[in-house]
Coordinates of C-alpha atoms in Angstrom, one line a residue:
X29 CA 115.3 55.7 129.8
X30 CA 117.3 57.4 126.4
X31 CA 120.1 57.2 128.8
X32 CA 119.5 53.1 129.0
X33 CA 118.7 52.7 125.3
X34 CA 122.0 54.4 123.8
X35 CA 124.1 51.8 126.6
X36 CA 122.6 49.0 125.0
X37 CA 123.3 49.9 121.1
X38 CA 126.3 50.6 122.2
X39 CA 127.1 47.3 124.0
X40 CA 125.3 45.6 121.0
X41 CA 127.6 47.1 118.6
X42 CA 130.8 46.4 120.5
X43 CA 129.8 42.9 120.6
X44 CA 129.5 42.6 117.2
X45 CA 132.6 44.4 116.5
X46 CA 135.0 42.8 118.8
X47 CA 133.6 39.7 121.0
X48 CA 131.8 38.2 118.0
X49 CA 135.1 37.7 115.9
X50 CA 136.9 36.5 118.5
X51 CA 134.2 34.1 119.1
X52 CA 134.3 32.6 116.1
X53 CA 137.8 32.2 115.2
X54 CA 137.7 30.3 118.5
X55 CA 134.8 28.0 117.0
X56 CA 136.3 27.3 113.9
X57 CA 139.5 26.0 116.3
X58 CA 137.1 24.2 117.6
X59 CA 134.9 22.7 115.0
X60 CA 137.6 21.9 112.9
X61 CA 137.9 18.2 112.3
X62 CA 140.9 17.3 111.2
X63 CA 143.1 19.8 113.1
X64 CA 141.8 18.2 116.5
X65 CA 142.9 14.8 115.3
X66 CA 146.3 15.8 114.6
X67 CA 146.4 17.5 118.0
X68 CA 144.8 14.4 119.5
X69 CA 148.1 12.4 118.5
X70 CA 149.8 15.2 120.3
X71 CA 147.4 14.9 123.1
X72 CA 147.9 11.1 123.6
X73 CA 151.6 11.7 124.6
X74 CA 151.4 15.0 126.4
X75 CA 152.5 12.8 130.2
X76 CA 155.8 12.8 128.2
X77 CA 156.6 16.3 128.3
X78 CA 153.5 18.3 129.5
X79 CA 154.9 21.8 129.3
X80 CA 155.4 21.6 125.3
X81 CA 152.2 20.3 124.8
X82 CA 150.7 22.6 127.5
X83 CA 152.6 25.8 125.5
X84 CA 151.9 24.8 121.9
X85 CA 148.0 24.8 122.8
X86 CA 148.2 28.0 124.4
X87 CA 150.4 29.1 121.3
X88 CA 147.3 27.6 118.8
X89 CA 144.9 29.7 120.9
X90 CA 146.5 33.2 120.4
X91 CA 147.4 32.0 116.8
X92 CA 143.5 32.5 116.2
X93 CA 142.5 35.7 118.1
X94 CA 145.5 37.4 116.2
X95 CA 143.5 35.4 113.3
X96 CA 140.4 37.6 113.9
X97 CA 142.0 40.4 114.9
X98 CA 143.3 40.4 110.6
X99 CA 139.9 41.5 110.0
X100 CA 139.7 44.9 111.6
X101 CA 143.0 45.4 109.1
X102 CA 145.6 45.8 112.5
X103 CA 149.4 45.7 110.8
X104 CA 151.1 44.1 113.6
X105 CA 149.0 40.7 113.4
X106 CA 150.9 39.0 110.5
X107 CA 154.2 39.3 112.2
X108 CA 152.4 38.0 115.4
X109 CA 150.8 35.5 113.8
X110 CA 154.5 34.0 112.0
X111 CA 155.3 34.4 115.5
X112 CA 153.2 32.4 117.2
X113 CA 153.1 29.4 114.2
X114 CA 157.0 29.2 115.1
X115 CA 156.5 28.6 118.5
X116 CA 154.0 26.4 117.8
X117 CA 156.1 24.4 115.6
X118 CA 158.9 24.6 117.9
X119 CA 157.0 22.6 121.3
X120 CA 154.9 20.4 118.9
X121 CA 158.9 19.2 117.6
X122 CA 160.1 19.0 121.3
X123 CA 157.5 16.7 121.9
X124 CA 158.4 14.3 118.8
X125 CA 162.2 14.6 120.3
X126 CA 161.1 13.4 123.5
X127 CA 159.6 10.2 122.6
X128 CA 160.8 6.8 122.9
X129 CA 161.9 4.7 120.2
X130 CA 159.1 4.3 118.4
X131 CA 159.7 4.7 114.4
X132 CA 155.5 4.2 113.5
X133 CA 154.8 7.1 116.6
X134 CA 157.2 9.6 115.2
X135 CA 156.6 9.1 111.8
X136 CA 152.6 9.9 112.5
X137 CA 153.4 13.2 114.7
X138 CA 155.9 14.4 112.2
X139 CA 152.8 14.3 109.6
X140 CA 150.7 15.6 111.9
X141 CA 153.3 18.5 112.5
X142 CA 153.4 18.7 109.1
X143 CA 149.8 18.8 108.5
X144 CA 148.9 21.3 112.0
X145 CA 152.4 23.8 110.4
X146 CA 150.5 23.7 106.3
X147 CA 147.1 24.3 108.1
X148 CA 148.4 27.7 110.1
X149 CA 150.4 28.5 106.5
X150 CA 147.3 28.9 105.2
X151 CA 145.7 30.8 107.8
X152 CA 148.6 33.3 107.5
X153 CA 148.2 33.9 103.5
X154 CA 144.6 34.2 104.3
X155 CA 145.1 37.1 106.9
X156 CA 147.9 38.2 104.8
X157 CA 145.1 38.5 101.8
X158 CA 142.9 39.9 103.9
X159 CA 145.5 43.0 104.7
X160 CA 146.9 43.1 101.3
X161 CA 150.6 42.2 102.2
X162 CA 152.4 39.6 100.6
X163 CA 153.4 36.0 102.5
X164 CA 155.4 33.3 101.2
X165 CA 155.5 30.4 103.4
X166 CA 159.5 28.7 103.6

């Protein structure tokens, strides 16, 4: 019965310490507003290239797990994080390359580019405050 008892304190507290962050960062991905609109415009012409569209979501996702993992102070999760908004940046812009002429379309996923690249900016000072380094976004 001790034997049962110590498992499940020990379950509980790896929960806590590892699922729940993860968890959460993936909620605020989520929850947040404004960032799935911008990705909505991104979503509405992913039959134009689906791999870039496909890869920058998959991208966004690891973007926020190496998000929570800046709060168990891991030194390796900045650079992964810089990383991984690059690539990011990089599909979303293959995307706005591969459409056709349309000057309205473009200018609306350049300024959600814009937006989704400022957004992950400041996601990256805050896990760069969080580990006392220094970031300067270019």
């Amino acid at each position: 019965m001790l034997r049962f008892i110590f498992i499940a304190v020990v379950l509980v507290i790896c929960y806590f310490t590892y699922i729940s962050p993860l968890v959460n960062s993936m909620n605020n991905f989520i929850k947040d507003d404004k960032l799935q609109e911008h990705l909505g415009y991104f979503e509405a012409i992913k039959d134009i290239h689906i791999r870039s569209y496909e890869k920058a979501i998959a991208h966004i996702k690891i973007f926020m797990i190496n998000y929570a993992d800046t709060f168990h102070k891991k030194s390796d999760v900045l650079e992964k994080m810089k990383n991984h908004k690059y690539k990011i940046m990089k599909y979303l812009q293959e995307l706005i390359y591969r459409i056709p002429n349309d000057n309205n379309l473009q200018h609306q996923l350049e300024y959600s580019r814009d937006y989704i690249c400022n957004l992950f900016d400041n996601y990256i000072m805050e896990a760069s405050d969080n580990l006392n380094e220094y970031y300067f976004p270019n």
